[in-house]
Each structure stands twice: as structure tokens, then as C-alpha cells.
Tab-separated table of C-alpha atoms and ligand atoms in Angstrom:
chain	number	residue	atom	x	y	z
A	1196	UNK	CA	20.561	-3.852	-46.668
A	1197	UNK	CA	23.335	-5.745	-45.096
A	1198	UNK	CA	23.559	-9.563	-45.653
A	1199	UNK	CA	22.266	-10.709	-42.312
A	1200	UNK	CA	19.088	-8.430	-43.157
A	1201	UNK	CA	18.738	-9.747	-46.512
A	1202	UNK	CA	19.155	-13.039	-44.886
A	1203	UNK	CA	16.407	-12.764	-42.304
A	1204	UNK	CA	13.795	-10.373	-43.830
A	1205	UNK	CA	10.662	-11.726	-43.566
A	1206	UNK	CA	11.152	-14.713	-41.388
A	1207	UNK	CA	8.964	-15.084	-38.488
A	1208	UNK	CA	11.922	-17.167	-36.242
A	1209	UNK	CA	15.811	-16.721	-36.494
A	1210	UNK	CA	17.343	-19.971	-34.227
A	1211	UNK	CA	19.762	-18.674	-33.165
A	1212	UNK	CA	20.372	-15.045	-34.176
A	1213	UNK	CA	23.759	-15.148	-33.229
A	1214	UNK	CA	24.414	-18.570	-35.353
A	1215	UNK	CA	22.701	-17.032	-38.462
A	1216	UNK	CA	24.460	-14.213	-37.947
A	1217	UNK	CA	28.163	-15.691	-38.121
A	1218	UNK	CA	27.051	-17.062	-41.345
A	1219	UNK	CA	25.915	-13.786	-42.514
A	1220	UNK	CA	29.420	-12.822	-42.052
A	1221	UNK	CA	31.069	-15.060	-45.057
A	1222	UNK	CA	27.900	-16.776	-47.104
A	1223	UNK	CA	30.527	-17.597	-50.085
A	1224	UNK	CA	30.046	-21.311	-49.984
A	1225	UNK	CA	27.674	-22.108	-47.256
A	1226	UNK	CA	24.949	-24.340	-47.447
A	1227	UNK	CA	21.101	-23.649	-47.178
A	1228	UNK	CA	18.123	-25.693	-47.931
A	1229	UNK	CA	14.303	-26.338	-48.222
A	1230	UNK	CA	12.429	-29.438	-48.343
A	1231	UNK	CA	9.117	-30.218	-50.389
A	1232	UNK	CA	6.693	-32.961	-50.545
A	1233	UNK	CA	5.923	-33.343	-53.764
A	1234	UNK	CA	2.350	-33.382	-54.023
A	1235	UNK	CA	-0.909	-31.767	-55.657
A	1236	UNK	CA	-0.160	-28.389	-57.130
A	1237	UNK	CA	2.760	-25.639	-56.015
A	1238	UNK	CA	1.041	-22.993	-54.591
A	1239	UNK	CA	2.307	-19.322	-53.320
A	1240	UNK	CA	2.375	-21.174	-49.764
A	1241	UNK	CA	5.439	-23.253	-50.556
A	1242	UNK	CA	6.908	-19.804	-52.925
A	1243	UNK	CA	7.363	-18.366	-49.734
A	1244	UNK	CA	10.674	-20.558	-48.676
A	1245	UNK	CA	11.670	-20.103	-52.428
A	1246	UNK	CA	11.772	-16.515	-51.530
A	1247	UNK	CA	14.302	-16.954	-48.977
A	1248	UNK	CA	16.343	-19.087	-50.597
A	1249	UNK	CA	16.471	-16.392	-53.623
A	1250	UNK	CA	17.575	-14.010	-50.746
A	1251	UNK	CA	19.806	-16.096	-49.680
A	1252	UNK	CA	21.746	-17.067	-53.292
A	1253	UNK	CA	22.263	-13.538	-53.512
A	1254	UNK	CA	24.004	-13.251	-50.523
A	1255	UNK	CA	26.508	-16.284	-51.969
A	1256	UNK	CA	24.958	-18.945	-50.045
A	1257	UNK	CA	24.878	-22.468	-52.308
A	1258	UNK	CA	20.999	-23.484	-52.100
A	1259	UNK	CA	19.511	-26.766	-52.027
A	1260	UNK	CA	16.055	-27.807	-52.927
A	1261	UNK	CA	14.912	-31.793	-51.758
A	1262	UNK	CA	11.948	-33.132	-53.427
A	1263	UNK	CA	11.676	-35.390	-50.795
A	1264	UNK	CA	9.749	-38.371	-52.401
A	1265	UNK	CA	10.440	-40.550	-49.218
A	1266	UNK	CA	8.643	-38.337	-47.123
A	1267	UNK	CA	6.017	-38.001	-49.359
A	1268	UNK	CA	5.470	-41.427	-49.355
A	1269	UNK	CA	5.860	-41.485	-45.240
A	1270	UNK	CA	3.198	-38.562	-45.299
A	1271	UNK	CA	0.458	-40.517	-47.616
A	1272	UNK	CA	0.920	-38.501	-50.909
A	1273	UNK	CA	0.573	-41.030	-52.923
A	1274	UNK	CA	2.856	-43.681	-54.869
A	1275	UNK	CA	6.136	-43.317	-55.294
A	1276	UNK	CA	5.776	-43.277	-59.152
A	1277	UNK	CA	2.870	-40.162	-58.761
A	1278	UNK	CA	4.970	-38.781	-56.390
A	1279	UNK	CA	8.110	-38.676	-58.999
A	1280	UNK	CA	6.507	-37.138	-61.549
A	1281	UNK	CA	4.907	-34.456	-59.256
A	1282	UNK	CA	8.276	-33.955	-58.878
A	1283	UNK	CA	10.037	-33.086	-61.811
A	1284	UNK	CA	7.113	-30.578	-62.393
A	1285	UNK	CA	8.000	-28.823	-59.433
A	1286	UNK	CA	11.280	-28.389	-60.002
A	1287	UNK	CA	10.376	-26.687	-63.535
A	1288	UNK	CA	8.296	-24.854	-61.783
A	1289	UNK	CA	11.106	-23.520	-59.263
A	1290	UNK	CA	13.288	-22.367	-61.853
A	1291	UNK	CA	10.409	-20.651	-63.821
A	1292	UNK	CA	9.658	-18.466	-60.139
A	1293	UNK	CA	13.255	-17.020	-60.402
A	1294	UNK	CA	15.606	-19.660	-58.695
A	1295	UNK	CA	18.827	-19.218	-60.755
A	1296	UNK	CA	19.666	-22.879	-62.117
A	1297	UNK	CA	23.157	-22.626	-61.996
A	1298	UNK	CA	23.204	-22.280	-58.628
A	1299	UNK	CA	20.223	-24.174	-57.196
A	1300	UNK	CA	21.282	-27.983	-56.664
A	1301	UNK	CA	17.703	-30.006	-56.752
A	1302	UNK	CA	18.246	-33.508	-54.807
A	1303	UNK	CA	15.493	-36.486	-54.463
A	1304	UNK	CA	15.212	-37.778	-51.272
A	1305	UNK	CA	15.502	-41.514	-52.396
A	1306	UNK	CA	19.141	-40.775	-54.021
A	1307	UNK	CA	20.562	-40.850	-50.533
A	1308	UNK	CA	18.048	-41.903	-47.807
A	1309	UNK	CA	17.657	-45.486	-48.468
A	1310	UNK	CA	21.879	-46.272	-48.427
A	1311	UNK	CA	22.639	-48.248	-45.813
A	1312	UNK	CA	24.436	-45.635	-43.976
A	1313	UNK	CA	21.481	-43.025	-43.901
A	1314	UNK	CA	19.559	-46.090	-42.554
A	1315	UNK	CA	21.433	-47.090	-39.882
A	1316	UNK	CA	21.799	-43.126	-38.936
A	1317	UNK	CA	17.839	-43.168	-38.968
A	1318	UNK	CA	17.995	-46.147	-36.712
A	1319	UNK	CA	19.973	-44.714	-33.868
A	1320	UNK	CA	18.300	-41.511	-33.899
A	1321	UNK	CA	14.730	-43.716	-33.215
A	1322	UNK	CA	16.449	-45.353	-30.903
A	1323	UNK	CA	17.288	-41.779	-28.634
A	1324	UNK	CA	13.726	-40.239	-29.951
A	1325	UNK	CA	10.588	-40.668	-27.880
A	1326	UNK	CA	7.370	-41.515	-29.478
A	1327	UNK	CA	6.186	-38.307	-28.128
A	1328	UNK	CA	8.706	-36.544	-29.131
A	1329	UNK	CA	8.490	-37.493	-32.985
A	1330	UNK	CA	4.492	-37.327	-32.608
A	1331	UNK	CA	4.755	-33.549	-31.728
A	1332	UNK	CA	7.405	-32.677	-34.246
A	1333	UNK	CA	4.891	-33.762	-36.845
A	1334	UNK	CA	1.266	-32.542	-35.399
A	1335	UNK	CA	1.697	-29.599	-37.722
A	1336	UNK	CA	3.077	-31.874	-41.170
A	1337	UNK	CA	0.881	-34.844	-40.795
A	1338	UNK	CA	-1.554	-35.992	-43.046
A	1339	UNK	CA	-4.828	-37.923	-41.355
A	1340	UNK	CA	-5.405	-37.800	-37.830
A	1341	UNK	CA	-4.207	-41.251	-36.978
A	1342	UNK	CA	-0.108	-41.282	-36.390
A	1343	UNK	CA	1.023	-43.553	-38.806
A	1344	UNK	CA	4.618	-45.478	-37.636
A	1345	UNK	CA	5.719	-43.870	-40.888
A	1346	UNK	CA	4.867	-40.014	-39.737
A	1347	UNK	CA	7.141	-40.704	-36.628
A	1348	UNK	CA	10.238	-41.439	-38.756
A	1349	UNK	CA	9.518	-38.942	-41.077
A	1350	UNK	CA	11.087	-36.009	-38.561
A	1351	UNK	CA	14.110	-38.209	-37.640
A	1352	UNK	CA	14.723	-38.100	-41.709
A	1353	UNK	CA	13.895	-34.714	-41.872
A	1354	UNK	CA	16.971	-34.176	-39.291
A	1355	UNK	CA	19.361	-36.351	-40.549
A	1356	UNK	CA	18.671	-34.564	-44.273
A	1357	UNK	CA	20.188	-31.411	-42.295
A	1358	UNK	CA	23.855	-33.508	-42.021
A	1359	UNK	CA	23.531	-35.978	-45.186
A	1360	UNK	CA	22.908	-32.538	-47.494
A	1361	UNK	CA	26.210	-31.138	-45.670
A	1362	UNK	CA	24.232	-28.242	-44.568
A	1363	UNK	CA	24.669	-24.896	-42.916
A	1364	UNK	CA	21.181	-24.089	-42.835
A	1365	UNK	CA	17.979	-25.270	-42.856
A	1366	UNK	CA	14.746	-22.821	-43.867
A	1367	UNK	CA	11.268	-23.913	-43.360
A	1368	UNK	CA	7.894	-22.409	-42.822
A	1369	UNK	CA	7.025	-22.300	-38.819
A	1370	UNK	CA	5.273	-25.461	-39.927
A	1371	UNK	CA	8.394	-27.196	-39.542
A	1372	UNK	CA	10.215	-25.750	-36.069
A	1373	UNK	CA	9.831	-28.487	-34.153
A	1374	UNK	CA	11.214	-30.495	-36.677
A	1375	UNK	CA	14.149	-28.605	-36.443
A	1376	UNK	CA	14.368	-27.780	-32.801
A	1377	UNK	CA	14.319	-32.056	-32.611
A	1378	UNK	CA	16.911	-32.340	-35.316
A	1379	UNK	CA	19.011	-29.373	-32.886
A	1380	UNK	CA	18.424	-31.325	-29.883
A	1381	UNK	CA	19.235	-34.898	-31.357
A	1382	UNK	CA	21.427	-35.062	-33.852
A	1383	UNK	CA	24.359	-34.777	-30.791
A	1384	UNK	CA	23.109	-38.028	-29.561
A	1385	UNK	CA	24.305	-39.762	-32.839
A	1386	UNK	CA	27.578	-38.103	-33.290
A	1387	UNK	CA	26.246	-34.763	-35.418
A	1388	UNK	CA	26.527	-31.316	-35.156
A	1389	UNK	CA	23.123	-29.368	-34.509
A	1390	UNK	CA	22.421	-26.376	-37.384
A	1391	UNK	CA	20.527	-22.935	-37.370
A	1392	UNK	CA	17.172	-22.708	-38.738
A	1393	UNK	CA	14.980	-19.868	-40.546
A	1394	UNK	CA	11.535	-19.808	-40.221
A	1395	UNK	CA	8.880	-18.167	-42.299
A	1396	UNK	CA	5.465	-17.158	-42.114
A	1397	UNK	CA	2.679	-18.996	-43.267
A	1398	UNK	CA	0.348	-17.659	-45.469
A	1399	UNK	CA	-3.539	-17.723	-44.276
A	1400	UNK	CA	-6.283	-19.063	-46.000
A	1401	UNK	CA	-7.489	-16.362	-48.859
A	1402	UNK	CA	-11.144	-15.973	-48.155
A	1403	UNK	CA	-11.233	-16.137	-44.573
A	1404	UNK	CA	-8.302	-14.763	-43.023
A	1405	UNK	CA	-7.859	-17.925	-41.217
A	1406	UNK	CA	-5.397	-20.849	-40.810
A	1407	UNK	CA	-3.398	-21.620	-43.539
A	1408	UNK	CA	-3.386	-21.599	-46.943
A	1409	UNK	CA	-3.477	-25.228	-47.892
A	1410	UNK	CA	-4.098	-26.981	-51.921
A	1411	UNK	CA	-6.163	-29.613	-49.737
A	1412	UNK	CA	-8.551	-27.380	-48.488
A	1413	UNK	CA	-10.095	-23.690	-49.302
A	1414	UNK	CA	-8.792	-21.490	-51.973
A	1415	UNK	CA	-4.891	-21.148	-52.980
A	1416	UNK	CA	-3.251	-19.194	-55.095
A	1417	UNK	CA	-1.182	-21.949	-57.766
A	1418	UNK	CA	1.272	-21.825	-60.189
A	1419	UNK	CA	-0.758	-22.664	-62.744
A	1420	UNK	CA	-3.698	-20.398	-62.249
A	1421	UNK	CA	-4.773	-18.414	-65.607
A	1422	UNK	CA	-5.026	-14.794	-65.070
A	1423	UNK	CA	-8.749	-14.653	-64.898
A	1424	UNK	CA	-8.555	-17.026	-62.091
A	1425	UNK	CA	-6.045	-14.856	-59.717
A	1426	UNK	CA	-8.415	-12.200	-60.511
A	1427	UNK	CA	-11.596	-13.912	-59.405
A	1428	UNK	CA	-9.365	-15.623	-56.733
A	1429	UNK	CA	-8.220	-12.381	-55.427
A	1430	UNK	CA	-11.009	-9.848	-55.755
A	1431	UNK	CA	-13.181	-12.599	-53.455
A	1432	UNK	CA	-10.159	-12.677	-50.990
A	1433	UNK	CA	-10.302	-11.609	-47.432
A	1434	UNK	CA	-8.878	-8.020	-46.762
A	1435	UNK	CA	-10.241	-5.991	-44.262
A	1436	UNK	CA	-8.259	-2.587	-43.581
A	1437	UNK	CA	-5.803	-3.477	-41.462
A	1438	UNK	CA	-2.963	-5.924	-41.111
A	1439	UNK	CA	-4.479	-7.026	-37.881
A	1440	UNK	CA	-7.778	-8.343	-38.122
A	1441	UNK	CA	-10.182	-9.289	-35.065
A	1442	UNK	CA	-10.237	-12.868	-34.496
A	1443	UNK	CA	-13.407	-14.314	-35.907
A	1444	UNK	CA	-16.629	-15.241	-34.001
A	1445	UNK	CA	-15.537	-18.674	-33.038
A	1446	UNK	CA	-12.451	-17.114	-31.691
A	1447	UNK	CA	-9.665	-18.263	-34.267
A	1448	UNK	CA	-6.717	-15.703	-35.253
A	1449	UNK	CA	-6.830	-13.930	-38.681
A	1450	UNK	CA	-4.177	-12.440	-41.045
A	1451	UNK	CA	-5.038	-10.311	-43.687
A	1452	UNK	CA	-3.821	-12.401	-46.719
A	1453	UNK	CA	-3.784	-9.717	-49.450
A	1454	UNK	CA	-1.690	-7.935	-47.310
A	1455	UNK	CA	0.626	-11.027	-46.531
A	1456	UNK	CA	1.180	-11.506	-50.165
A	1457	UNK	CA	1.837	-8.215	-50.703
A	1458	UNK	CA	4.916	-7.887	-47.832
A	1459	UNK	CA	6.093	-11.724	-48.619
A	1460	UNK	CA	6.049	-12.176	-52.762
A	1461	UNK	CA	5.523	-8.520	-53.954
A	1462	UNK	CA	7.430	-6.373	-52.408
A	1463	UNK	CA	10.617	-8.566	-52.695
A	1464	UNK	CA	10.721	-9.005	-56.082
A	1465	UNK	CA	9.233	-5.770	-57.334
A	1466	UNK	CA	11.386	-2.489	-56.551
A	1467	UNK	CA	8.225	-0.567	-56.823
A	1468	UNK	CA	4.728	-1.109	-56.657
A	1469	UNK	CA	2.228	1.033	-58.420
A	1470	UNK	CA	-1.798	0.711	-58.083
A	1471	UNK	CA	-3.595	2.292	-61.047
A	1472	UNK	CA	-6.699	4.101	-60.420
A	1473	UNK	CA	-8.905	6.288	-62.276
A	1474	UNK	CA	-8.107	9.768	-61.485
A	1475	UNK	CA	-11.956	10.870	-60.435
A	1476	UNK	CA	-10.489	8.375	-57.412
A	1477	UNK	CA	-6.813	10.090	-56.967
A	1478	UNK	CA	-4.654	8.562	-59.379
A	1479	UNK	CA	-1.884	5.759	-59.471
A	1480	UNK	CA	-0.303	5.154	-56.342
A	1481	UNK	CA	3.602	4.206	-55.841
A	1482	UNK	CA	5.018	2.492	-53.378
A	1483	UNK	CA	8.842	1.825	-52.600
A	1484	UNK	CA	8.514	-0.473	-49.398
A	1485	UNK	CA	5.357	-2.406	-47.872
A	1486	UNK	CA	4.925	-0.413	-44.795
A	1487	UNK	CA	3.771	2.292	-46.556
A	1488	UNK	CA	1.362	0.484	-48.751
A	1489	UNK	CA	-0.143	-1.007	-45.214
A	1490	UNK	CA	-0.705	2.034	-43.733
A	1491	UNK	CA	-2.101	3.772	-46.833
A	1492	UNK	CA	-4.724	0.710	-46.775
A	1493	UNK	CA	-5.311	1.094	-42.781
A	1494	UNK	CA	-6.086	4.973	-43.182
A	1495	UNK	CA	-8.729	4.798	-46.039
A	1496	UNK	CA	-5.687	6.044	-48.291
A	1497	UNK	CA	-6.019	2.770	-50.539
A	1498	UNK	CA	-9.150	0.757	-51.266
A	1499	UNK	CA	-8.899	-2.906	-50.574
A	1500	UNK	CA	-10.354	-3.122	-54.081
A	1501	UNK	CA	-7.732	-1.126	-55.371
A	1502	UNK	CA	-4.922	-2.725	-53.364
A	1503	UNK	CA	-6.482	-6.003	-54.666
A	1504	UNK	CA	-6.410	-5.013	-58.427
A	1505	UNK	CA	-2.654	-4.041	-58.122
A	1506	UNK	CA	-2.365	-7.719	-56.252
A	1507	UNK	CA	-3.736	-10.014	-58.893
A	1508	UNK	CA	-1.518	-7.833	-61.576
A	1509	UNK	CA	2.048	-8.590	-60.207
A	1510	UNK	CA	1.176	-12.061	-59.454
A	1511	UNK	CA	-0.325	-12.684	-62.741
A	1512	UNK	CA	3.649	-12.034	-63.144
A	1513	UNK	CA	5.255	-13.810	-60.901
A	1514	UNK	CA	2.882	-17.032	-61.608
A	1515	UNK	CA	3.250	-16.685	-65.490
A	1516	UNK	CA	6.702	-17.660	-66.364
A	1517	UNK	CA	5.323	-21.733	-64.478
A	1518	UNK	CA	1.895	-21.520	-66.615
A	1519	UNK	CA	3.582	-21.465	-69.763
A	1520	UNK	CA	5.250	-24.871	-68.815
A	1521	UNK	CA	1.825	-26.705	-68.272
B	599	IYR	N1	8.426	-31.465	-43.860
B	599	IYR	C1	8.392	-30.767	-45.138
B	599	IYR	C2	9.086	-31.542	-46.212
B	599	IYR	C3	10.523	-31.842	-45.892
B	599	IYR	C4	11.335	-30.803	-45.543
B	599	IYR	C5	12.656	-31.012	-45.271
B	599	IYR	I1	13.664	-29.334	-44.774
B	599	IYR	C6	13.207	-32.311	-45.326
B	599	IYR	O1	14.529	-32.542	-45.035
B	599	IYR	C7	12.388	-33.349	-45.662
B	599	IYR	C8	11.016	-33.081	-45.907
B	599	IYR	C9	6.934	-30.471	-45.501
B	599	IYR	O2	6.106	-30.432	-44.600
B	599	IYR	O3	6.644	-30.214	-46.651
């Protein structure tokens, strides 16, 4: 695999391709980051970014997490001191999933985005953005369904984080394009260059296939889940045979999430894959690659039980090295 297809495996929007793939060309030095609220509990939602960014340190890119406390606080997570604490956990937590520590510079928001400078910054960008504007970068990030003052300057941070972080690149879940696609689009209008962004998927809700997989609502799968739990967790999980389900009756898209999981946090960190079964059934299975594990599960090969029992065991491994620092 070459580095721009390490680089964008598994990402549901490359802006631009061409701009991601000049930096492809000489990572050694160059700058990519993710930003987290830190709030409630780290689930395998937000593990999904910290699987790019893995990609991306081995590819020589430098990688930068924010635990962005301001815009926690913008978003209605809490107070500032709950908000703190939350995260230093997480940041344990990161390291414990496989982000190498000497490489991984963690930053909290409020180091840098109350100095005057960043202010100021944050001032003339509100001054070019339109309400609008700001409102529909955030429809997919805010909390509450009244528009706080405080959710429309969250995006304009967001963008300025991009130049103030000396960034190359910015990764986010498609939660957070038009966050980006505004910091592209404004950032020229106070003086800054605009930066390529990497999008990934988002993970759907577990037991119905639908929307996404959220710690506020419906079941997630968390770092600090005991084994027994992934395995209830799992085993009630949606997974019909096929990676693309019928909508449901009131007409809402579905993912299969066992299947997600499996192409976004298995098969990238596992070089093979093997589902035990009994032999009266046919014996262990082994995969190399994901495609082949979907279509053994869309041709009757596999058993979504099966496939689901092999699911909760190499999570129970990916999720155990965070459990033992609760
Ligand atoms: N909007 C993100 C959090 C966040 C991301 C970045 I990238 C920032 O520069 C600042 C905040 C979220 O929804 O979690």
C-alpha cells in the first residue's frame, strides 16, 4: 500500500485529492490533527479518527490531538473543571488504543485560544462569517436545538485551530465538513492559508442500523466496557446479511454496524481475522482483508452470529489495554 492509500483508506471524503495527495508525497514532518470534546465516555465512534491518525504517523506525518476544553464549554459539556478532568482521561485512553506517545503531541484548547492574538483572529473571522453560515457549519456538532451565540463561534475556532496548530491537515468524521469547508473558504479573508481535510465515516447506532452512534443516546461501544458487556452489546447488535441494509419503515438509511466495525477498527489493526466455529458448522474461518469477510456474510458463508462472536473477541482487545486504566 502506497502512502497516499494508507493515508486515505477508509475515509468517506478526500478535499482535495490532489492536495492530500502532494502531501502523500513527503509526510516526514507534516502536520495532521483531530479535535475532541471532552465529554462523557470515549467510545469506538471517536476511535475511528484515532485510526487515521495511526495511519497517518506511520506514514511520518507529526499528529496532533486537541482536547478542546473551549469548545466543550461553547458546546454545553459541562464546566470547565469537569471538562478538564474528562480530559486527561482521554488522553490515557488514546495512548492505551495504540497512538505512539512519542510522537502524538496532545494540546488543550485553552493553552492557546484565549491569547489575545487567537482572539482578535476569532474576531475578524465573525466579522466576514454570516450567522447562517456558522449556524450550518454546526447543525451536525450542536448540542440542544436552540443556537446558542456560543455554538456560532465555536466553528470560527474550530478554523482558526487549523492555522494556530501550524497544520497541514485536518481529519474529522463527516460530522465536521462543513466546519472545514468554512475554515477553507474563510480563513483567506483574514490573511490564512486554507488546508485539506479527511473525512471519515460515522459509525451507526448498534441496535438499529440507524444514525449514529452517539454516548448520549442508544447503545455504544466504550472504552471502558468489561468483556461481558461487548458481548451482550454485540450479540444484540444490528446485522442483517448485507452491508447494505433497506432503509427502515419510517424511511431512514441503515448501515450494518457489525460490519462497519469490522472494515473500520478490525481489519486495520489485525493482519488476519479468524472466526472460530465448531466444526459440525465448517470450522474456523480466516480472513486477510474485509471484503472477503463481507461477502462471506452476504452469501450465507458466515453467520451473523458467528461474525458477531469473532467481533466482540478482537474488540475485547482493542478496548482492554483503556479498561485497565479505570
Ligand atoms: N468539533 C469537534 C471538536 C473539535 C474538533 C476540532 I478538528 C477543533 O479544532 C476543535 C473542536 C467535535 O464535534 O467533537
Amino acid at each position: 500500500m502506497d502512502a497516499y492509500e494508507r493515508i486515505t483508506r477508509n475515509t468517506s471524503e478526500v478535499v482535495t485529492a490532489e492536495e492530500v495527495r502532494a502531501l502523500s508525497e513527503s509526510p516526514e514532518g507534516k502536520r495532521a490533527y483531530v479535535g475532541y470534546e471532552p465529554s462523557g465516555v470515549l467510545h469506538i465512534g471517536h476511535m475511528l479518527t484515532a485510526n487515521k491518525l495511526i495511519d497517518l504517523q506511520e506514514t511520518g506525518f507529526e499528529v496532533v490531538i486537541l482536547l478542546a476544553d473551549v469548545h466543550a464549554y461553547l458546546n454545553d459539556k459541562g464546566t470547565f473543571e469537569e471538562i478538564r478532568a474528562t480530559a486527561e482521561k482521554m488522553k490515557q485512553q488514546f495512548i492505551a488504543y495504540g497512538l505512539d506517545d512519542s510522537k502524538t503531541q496532545f494540546v488543550l484548547g485553552s493553552e492557546y485560544q484565549l491569547d489575545e492574538e487567537y482572539v482578535l483572529d476569532l474576531h475578524a473571522l465573525e466579522l466576514e462569517t454570516t450567522v447562517a453560515r456558522a449556524q450550518r457549519a454546526m447543525a451536525e456538532i450542536q448540542r440542544g436545538e436552540h443556537a446558542k451565540v456560543s455554538q456560532m463561534v465555536y466553528p470560527l475556532m474550530q478554523a482558526l485551530d487549523i492555522e494556530y496548530l501550524d497544520l497541514d491537515l485536518a481529519v474529522g468524521g463527516l460530522d465536521q465538513r462543513k466546519v472545514h469547508m468554512l475554515a477553507r473558504e474563510e480563513l483567506p479573508s483574514v490573511g490564512y492559508g486554507s488546508r485539506p481535510a479527511l473525512h471519515t465515516p460515522i459509525l451507526a447506532d448498534l441496535t438499529t442500523g440507524v444514525g449514529k452512534m452517539s454516548s448520549s443516546e442508544g447503545v455504544t461501544i466504550s472504552m471502558e466496557d468489561s468483556t461481558e458487556d461487548l458481548e451482550e452489546k454485540v450479540n444484540s447488535a444490528y446485522c442483517p446479511p448485507t452491508a447494505d441494509p433497506e432503509p427502515d419503515d419510517a424511511g431512514n438509511e441503515r448501515e450494518n454496524p457489525v460490519l462497519q466495525i469490522f472494515q473500520y477498527h478490525v481489519f486495520p489493526r489485525f493482519e488476519e481475522v479468524r472466526v472460530e466455529r465448531p466444526e459440525k458448522y465448517g470450522g474456523d474461518l480466516e480472513y486477510a482483508g474485509y471484503a472477503a469477510l463481507e461477502a462471506d456474510l452476504e452469501s450465507g458463508e458466515l453467520h451473523p452470529a458467528d461474525a458477531k462472536g469473532a467481533l466482540a473477541t478482537y474488540l475485547d482487545e482493542l478496548v482492554a489495554p483503556g479498561r485497565e486504566l479505570l
